[in-house]
Short mmCIF file of C-alpha atoms (C1' of nucleotides) in Angstrom, two decimals:
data_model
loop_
_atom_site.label_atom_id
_atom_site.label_comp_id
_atom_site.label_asym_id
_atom_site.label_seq_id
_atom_site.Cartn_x
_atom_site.Cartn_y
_atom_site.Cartn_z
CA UNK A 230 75.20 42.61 146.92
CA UNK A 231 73.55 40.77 143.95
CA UNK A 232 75.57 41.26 140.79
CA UNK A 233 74.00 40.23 137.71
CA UNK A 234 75.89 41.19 134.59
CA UNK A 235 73.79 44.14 133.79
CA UNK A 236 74.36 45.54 137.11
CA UNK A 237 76.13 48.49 136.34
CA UNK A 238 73.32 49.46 133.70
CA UNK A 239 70.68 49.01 136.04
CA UNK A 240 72.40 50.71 138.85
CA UNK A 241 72.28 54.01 136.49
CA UNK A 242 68.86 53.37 135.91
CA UNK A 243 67.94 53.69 139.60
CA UNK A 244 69.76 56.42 139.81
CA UNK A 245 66.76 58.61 138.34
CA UNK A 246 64.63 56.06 140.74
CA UNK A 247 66.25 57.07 143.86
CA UNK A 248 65.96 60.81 142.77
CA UNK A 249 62.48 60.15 142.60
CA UNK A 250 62.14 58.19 145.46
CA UNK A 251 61.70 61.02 148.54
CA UNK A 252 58.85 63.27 149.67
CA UNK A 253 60.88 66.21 149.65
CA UNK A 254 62.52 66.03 146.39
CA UNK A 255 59.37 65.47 144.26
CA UNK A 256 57.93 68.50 145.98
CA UNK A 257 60.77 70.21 145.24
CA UNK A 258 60.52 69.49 141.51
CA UNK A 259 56.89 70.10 141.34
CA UNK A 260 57.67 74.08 142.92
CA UNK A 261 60.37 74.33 140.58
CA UNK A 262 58.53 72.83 137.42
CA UNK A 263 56.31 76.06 138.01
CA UNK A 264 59.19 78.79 137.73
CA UNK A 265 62.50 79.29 138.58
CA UNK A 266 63.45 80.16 141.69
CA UNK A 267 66.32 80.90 144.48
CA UNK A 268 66.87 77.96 147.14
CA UNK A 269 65.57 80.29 149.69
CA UNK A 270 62.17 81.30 147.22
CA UNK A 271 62.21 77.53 146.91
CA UNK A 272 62.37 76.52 150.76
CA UNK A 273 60.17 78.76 151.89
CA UNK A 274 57.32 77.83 148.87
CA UNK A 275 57.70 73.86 149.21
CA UNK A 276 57.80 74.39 153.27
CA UNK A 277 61.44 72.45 153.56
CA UNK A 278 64.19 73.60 155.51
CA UNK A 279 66.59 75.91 153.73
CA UNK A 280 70.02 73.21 154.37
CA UNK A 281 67.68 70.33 153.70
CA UNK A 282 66.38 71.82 150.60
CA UNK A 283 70.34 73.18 149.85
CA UNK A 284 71.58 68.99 150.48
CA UNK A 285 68.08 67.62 147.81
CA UNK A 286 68.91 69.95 145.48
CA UNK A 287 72.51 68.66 145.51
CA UNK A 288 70.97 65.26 144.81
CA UNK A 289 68.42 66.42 142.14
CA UNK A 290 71.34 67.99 139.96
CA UNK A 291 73.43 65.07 140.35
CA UNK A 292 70.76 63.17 138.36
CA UNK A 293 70.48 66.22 135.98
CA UNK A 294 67.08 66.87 136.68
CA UNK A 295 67.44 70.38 137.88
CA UNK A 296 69.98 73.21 136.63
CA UNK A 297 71.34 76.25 138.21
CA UNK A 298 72.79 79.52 137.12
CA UNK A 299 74.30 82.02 139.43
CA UNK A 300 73.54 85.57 139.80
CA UNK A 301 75.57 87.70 142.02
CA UNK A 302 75.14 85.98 145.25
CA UNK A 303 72.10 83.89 144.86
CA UNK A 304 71.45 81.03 142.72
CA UNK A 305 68.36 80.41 140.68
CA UNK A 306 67.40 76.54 140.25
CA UNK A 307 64.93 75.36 137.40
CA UNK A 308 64.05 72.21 135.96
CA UNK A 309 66.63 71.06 133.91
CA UNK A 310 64.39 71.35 130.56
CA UNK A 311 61.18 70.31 129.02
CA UNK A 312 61.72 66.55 128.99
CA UNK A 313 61.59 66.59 132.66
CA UNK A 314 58.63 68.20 133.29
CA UNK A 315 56.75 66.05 130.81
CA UNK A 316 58.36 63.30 132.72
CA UNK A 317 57.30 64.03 136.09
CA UNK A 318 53.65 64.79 134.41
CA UNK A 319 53.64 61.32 133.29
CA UNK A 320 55.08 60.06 136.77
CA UNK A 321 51.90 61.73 138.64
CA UNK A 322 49.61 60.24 136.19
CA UNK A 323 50.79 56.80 136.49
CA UNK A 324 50.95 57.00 140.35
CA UNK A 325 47.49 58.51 140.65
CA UNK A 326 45.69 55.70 139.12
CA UNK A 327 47.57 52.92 140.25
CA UNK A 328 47.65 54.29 144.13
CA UNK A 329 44.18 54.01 145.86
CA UNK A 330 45.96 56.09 148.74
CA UNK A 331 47.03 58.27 146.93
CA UNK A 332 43.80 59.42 145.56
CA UNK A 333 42.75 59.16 148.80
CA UNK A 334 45.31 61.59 150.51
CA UNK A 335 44.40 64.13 147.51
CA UNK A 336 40.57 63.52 148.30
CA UNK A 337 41.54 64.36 151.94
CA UNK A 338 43.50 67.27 151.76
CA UNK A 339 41.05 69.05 148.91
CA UNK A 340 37.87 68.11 149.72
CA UNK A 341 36.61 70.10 146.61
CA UNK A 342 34.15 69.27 144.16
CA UNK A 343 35.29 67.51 140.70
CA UNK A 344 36.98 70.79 139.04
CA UNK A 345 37.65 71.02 135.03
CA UNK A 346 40.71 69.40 133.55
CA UNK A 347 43.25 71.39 131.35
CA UNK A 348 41.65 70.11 128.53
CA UNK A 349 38.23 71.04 129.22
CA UNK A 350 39.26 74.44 129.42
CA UNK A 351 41.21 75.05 126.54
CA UNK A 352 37.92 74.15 124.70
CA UNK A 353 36.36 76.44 126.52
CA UNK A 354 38.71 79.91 126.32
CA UNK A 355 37.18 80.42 122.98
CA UNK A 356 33.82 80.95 124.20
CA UNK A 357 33.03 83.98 126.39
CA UNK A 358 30.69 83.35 129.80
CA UNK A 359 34.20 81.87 130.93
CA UNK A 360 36.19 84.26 133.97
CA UNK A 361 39.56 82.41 134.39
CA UNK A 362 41.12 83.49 137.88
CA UNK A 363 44.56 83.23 139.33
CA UNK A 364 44.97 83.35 142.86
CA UNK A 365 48.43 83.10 143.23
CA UNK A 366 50.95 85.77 143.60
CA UNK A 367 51.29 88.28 141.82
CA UNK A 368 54.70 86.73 141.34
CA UNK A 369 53.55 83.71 140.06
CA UNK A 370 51.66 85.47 137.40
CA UNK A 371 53.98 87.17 135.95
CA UNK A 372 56.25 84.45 135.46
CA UNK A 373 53.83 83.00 133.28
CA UNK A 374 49.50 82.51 133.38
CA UNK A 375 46.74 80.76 131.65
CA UNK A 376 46.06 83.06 128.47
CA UNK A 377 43.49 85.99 129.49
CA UNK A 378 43.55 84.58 133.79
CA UNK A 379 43.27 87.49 135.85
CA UNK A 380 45.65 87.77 138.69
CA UNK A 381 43.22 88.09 141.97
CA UNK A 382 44.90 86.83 145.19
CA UNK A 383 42.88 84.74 147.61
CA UNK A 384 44.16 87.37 150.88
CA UNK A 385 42.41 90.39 148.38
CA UNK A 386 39.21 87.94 146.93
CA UNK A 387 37.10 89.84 149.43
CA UNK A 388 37.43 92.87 148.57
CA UNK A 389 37.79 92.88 144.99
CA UNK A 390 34.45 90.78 144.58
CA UNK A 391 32.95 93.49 142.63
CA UNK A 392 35.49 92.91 139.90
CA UNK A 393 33.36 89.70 138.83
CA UNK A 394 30.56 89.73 137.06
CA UNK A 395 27.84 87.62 138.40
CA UNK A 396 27.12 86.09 135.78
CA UNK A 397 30.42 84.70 134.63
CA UNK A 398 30.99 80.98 134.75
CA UNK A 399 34.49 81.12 136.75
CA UNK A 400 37.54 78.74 136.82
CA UNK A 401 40.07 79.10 140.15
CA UNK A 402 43.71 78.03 140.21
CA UNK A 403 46.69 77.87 142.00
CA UNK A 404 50.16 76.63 141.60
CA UNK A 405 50.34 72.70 141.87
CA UNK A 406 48.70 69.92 141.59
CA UNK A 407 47.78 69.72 145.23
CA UNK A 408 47.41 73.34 146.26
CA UNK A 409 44.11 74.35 148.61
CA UNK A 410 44.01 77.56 147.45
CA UNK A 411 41.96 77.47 144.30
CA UNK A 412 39.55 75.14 146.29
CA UNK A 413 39.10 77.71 149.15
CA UNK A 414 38.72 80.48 146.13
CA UNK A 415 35.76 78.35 145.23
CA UNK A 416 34.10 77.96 148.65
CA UNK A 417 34.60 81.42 149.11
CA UNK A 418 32.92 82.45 145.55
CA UNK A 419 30.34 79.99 146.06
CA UNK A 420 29.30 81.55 149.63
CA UNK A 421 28.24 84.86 147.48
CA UNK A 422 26.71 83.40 144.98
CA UNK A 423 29.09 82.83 142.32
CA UNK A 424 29.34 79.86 139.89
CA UNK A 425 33.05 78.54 140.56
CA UNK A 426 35.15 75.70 140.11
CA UNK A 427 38.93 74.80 139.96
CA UNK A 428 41.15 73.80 137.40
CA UNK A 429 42.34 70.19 138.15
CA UNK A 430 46.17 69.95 138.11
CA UNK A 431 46.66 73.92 139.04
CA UNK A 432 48.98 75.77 136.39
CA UNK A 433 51.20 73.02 136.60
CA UNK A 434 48.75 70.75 135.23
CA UNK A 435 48.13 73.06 132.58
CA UNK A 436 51.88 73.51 131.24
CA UNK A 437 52.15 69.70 131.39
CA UNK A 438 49.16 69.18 129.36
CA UNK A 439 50.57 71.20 126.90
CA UNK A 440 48.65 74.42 126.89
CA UNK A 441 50.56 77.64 126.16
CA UNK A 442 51.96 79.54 128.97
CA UNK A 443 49.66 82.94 128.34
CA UNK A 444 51.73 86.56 128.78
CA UNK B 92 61.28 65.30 159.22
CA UNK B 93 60.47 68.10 157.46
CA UNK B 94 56.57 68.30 156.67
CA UNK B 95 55.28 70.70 154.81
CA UNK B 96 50.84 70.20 154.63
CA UNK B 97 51.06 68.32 151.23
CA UNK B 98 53.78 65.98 152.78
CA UNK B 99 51.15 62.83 152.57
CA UNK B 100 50.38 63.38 149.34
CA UNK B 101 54.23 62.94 148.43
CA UNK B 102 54.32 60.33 150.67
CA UNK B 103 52.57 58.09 148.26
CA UNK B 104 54.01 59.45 144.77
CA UNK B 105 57.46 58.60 146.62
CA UNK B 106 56.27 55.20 146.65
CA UNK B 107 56.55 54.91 142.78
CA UNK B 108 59.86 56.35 143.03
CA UNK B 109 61.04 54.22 145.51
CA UNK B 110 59.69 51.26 144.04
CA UNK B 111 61.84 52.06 140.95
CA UNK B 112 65.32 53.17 143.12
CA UNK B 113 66.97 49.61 143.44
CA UNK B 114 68.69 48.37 140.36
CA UNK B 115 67.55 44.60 141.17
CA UNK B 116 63.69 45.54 141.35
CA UNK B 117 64.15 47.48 137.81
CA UNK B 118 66.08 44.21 136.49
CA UNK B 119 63.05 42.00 137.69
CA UNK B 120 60.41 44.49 135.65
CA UNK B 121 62.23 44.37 132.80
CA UNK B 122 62.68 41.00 132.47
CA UNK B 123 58.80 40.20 133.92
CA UNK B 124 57.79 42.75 131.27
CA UNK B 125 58.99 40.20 128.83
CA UNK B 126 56.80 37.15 129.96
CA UNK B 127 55.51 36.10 133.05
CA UNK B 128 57.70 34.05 135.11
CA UNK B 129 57.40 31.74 138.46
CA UNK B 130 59.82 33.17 141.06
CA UNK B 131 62.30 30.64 140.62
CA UNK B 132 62.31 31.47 136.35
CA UNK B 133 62.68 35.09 137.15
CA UNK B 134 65.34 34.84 139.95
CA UNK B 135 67.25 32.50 137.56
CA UNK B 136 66.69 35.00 134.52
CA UNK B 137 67.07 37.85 136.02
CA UNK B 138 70.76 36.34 138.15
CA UNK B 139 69.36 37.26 141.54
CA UNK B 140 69.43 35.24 144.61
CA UNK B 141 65.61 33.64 144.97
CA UNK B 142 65.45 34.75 148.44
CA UNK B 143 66.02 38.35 147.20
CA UNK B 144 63.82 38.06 144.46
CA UNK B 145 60.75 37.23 146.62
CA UNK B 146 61.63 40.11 148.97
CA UNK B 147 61.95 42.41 146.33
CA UNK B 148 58.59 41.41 144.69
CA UNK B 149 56.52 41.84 147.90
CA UNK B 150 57.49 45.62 147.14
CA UNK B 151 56.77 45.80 143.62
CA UNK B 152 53.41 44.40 144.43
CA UNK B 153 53.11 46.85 147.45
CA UNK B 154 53.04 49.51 144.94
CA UNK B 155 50.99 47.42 142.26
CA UNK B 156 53.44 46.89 139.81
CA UNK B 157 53.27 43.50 139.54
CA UNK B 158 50.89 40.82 140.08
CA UNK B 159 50.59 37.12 140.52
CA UNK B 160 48.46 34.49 140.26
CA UNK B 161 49.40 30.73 142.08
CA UNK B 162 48.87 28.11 140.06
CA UNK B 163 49.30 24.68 142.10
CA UNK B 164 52.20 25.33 144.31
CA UNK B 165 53.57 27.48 142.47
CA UNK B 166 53.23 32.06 142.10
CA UNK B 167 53.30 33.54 138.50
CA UNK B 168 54.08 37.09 138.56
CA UNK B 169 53.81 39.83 136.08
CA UNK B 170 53.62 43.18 135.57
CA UNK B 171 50.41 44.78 136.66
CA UNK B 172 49.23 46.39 133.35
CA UNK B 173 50.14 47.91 130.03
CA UNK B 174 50.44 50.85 131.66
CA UNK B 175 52.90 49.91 133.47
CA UNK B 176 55.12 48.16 131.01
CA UNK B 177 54.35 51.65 128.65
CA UNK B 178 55.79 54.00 132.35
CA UNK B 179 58.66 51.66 132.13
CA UNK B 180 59.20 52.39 128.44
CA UNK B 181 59.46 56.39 129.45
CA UNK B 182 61.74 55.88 132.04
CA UNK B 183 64.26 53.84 129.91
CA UNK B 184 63.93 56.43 127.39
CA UNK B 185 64.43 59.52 129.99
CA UNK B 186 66.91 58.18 131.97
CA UNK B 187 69.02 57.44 128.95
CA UNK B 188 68.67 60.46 127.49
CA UNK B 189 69.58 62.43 130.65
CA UNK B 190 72.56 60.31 131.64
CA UNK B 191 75.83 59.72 129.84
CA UNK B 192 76.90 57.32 132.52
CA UNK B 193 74.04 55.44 131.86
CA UNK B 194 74.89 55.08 127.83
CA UNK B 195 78.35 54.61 128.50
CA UNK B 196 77.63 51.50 130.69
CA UNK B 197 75.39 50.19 127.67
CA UNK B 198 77.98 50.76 125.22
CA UNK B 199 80.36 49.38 127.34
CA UNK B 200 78.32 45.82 127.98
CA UNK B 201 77.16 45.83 124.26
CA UNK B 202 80.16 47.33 122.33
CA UNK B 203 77.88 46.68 119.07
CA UNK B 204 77.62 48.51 115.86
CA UNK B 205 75.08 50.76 115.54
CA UNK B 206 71.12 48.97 115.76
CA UNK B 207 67.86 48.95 114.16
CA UNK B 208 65.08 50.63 116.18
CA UNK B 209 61.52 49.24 116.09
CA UNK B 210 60.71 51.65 113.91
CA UNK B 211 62.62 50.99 111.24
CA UNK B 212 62.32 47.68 111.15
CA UNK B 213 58.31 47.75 111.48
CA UNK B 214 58.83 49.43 108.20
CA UNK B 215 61.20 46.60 106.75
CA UNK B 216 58.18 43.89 107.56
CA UNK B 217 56.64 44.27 104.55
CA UNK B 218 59.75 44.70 102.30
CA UNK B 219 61.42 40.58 101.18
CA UNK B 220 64.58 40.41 102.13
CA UNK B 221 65.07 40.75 105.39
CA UNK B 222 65.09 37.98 107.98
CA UNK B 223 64.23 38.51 111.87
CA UNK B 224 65.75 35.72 114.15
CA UNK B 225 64.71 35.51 117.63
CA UNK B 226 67.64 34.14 119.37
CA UNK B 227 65.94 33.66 122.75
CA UNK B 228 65.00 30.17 124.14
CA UNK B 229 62.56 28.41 122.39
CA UNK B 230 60.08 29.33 125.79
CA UNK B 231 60.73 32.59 125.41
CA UNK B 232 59.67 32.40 121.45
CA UNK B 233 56.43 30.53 122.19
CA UNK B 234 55.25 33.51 124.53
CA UNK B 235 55.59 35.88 121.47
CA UNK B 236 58.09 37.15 118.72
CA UNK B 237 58.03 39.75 116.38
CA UNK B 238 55.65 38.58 113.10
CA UNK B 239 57.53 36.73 111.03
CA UNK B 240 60.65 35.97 113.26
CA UNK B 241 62.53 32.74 113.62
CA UNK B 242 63.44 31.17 116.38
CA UNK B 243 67.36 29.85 116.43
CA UNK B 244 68.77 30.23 119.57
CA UNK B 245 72.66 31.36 119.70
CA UNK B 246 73.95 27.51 121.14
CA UNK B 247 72.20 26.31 118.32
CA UNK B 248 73.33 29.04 115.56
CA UNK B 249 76.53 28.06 114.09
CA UNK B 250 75.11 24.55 113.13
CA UNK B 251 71.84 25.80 111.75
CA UNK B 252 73.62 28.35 109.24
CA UNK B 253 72.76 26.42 106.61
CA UNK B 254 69.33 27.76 107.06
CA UNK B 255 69.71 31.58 106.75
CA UNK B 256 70.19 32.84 102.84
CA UNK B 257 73.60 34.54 102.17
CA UNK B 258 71.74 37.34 100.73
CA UNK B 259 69.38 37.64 103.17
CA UNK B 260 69.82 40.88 105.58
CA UNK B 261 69.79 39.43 109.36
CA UNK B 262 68.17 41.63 111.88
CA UNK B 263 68.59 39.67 115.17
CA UNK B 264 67.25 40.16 118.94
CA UNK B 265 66.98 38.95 122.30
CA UNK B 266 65.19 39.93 125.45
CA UNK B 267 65.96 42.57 126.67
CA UNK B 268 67.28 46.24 125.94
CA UNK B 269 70.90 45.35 127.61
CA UNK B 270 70.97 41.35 126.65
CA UNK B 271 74.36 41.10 124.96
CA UNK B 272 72.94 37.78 123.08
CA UNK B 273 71.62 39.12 120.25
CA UNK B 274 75.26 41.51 119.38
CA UNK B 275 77.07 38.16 120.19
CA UNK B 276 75.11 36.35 117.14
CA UNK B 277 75.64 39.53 115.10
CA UNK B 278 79.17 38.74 115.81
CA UNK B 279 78.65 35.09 114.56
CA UNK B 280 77.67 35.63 111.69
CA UNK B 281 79.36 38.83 110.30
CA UNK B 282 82.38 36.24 110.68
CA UNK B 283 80.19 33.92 108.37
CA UNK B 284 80.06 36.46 105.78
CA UNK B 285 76.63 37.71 106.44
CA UNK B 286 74.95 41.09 106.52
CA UNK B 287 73.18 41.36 110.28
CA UNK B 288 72.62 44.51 112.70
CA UNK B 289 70.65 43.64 116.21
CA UNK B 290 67.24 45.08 117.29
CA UNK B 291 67.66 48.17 119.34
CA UNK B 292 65.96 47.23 122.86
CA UNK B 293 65.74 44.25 121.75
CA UNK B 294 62.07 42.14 122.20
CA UNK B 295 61.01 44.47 124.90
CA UNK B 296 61.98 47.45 123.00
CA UNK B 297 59.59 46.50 120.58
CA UNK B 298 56.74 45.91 122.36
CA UNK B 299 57.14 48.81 124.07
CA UNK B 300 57.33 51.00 120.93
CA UNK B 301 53.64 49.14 120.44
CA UNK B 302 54.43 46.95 118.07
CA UNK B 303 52.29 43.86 117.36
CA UNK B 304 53.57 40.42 119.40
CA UNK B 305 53.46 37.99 116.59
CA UNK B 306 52.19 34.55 116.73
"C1'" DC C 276 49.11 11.41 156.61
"C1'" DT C 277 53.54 12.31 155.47
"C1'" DC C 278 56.97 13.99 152.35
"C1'" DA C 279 59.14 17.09 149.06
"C1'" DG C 280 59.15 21.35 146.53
"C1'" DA C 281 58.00 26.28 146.02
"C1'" DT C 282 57.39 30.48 148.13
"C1'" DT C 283 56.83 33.67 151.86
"C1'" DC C 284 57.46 35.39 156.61
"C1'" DT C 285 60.51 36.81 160.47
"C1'" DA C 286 64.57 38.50 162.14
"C1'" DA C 287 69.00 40.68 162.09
"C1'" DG C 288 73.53 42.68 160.48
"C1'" DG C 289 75.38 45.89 157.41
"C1'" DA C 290 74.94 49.56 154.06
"C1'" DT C 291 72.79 53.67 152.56
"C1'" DC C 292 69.91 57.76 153.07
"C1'" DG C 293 67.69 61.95 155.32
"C1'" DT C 294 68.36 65.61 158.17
"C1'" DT C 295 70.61 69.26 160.35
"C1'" DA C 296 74.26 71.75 163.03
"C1'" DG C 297 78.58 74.17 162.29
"C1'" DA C 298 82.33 75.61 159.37
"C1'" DA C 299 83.55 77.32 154.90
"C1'" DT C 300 83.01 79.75 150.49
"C1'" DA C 301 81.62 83.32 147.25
"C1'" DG C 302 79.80 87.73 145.98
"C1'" DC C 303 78.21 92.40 147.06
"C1'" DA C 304 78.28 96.79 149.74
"C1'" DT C 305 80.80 99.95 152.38
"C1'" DA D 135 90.06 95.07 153.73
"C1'" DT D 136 85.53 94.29 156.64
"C1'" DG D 137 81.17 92.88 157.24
"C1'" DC D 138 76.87 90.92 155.40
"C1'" DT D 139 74.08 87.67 152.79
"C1'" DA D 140 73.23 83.49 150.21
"C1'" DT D 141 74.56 79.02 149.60
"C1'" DT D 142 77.28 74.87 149.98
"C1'" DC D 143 80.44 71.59 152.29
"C1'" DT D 144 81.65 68.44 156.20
"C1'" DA D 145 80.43 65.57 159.70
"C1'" DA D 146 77.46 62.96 162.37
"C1'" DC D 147 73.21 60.73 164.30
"C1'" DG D 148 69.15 58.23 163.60
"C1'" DA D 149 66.02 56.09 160.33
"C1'" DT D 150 65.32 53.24 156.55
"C1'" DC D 151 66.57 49.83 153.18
"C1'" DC D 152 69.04 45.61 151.21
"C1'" DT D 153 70.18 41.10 151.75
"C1'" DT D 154 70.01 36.62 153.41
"C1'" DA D 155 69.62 32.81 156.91
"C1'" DG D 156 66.13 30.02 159.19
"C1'" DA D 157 61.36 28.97 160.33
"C1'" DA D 158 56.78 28.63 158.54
"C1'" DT D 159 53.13 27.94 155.01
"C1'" DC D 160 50.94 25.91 151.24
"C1'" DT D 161 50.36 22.43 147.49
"C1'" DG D 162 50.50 18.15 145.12
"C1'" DA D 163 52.20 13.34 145.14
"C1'" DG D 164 52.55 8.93 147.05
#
DNA sequence: CTCAGATTCTAAGGATCGTTAGAATAGCAT
DNA sequence: ATGCTATTCTAACGATCCTTAGAATCTGAG
């Protein structure tokens, strides 16, 4: 134990650190930053064991990054407000282009072609050409969408192909960052002859760029 | 070991947050983000054991935080980039914001009146009447001050008071954001019968609001 | 070439953290 | 009340991290 006078200061201070510092807890935030959820909605989206995800959560509000509310028997967690979620924005950026291997590991697991930041397609709403598609649930959507997305599933792409006009430009997402869905959604569009490609950052990426939550 | 398929991906943003979970590795950023130090400077700044200070910045460089150059026998380190010194500004800013424990330790160790923020005195600059004294070391002075600062470190303040007008208002400031220095020489000289408030944050406070580093 | 100083590497004990099983609590339905 | 569901608490094991002693490396000086 070092102990330098400002110990006690610092040791608060890492307190946000070590709630940042696990695998499972910044997933956690980042399925949570999307919409609020029950600790069993949440478990089963971030793919973490329901007590494991009970015990992080624990952790995350003890650092006040999360808040709860009760209703009848289950609880609902969300972020604990907007100053977090710009936060963790900010914490992704910085990691992403200070970590080669992290870039890497992204590269890996989406494989997709460069998609269009949030940016890019604000500019771009205004114009018409532009199909914006949400493949998440139907869930998801209604808790909050890209102004004028449609919702389209990936299981019912298939068979709703004949919703899209050919000749629409079209933008994919999903939920995070790092979800494979909008890429597949792409592949899949491209394979009949559509012109697709994601939006980098999913929804997520949008909110924390700003852009208004569409109802 | 839970792993759900964007565990790697985690993996590395963890590494940030792990990086930033030990209250001695956020003491060494802070006081590297001030100027860059030799190992044996910083340990003896920062009031950690060398040994532990050389452990603790083969991690921070793990994760690129920091770098160093040798120059003869011995390392310089500093922090990586502005980027990072800006990241380091947010989470200051968030954590206090988000933790009462975390302001009550400050008040605690500083137990000052009420500061100036960078802001406010950025704006004072141009106005007369207002003198800045740096009461860092003379080293730490040479490596860069706010424009227009003096340098009159506290051993040396209560025989130099001849020098500072009565009428003047004092704004004093150390290193860092917790350095009790600077509310210690407030102290001083509000028993001397002068008007004097510290610098919120202190020298890295205001570099990290982007303010210019006078030479 | 040898010596002294600065820093890092290696190793190890102790503290803390992550994970999960099992018991406990709280709310709703009957 | 009783049972059922959702969630948290308690306890415990293994994994990881913090810290520091001791050996090793590198540099400049003599």
């Amino acid at each position: 134990m070092s102990d330098f006078p400002e110990e006690p200061i610092y040791q608060q201070l890492a307190r946000i650190g070590k709630a940042l510092a696990s695998p499972v807890r910044l997933r956690l935030l980042d399925v949570l930053d999307q919409r609020e959820r029950t600790v069993e909605e949440l478990a089963q989206a971030a793919g973490v064991a329901l007590k494991n995800t009970s015990a992080q959560l624990q952790q995350l509000r003890a650092a006040h990054l999360v808040t709860s509310r009760k209703e009848g028997s289950r609880v609902y967690y969300r972020v604990a407000d907007d100053r977090v979620s710009r936060f963790l924005g900010e914490l992704h950026g910085f990691a992403h282009d200070r970590l080669a291997d992290l870039r890497d590991a992204v590269r890996e697991r989406l494989a997709s072609p460069e998609g269009v930041t949030a940016h890019e397609l604000a500019a771009r709403l205004s114009h018409a050409g532009t199909l914006v598609v949400d493949v998440r649930s139907p869930a998801d959507y209604a808790a909050g969408h890209v102004p004028g997305a449609i919702s389209l599933p990936l299981a019912e792409l298939r068979d709703r192909l004949d919703e899209l006009p050919k000749e629409a430009e079209i933008i994919a997402y999903c939920g995070g960052p790092y979800c494979a869905v909008s890429a597949e959604a792409v592949r899949v569009l491209g394979e009949h002859g559509y012109t697709a490609r994601t939006l980098d950052g999913g929804y997520l990426g949008w909110r924390r760029a700003d852009q208004p939550a569409g109802g």
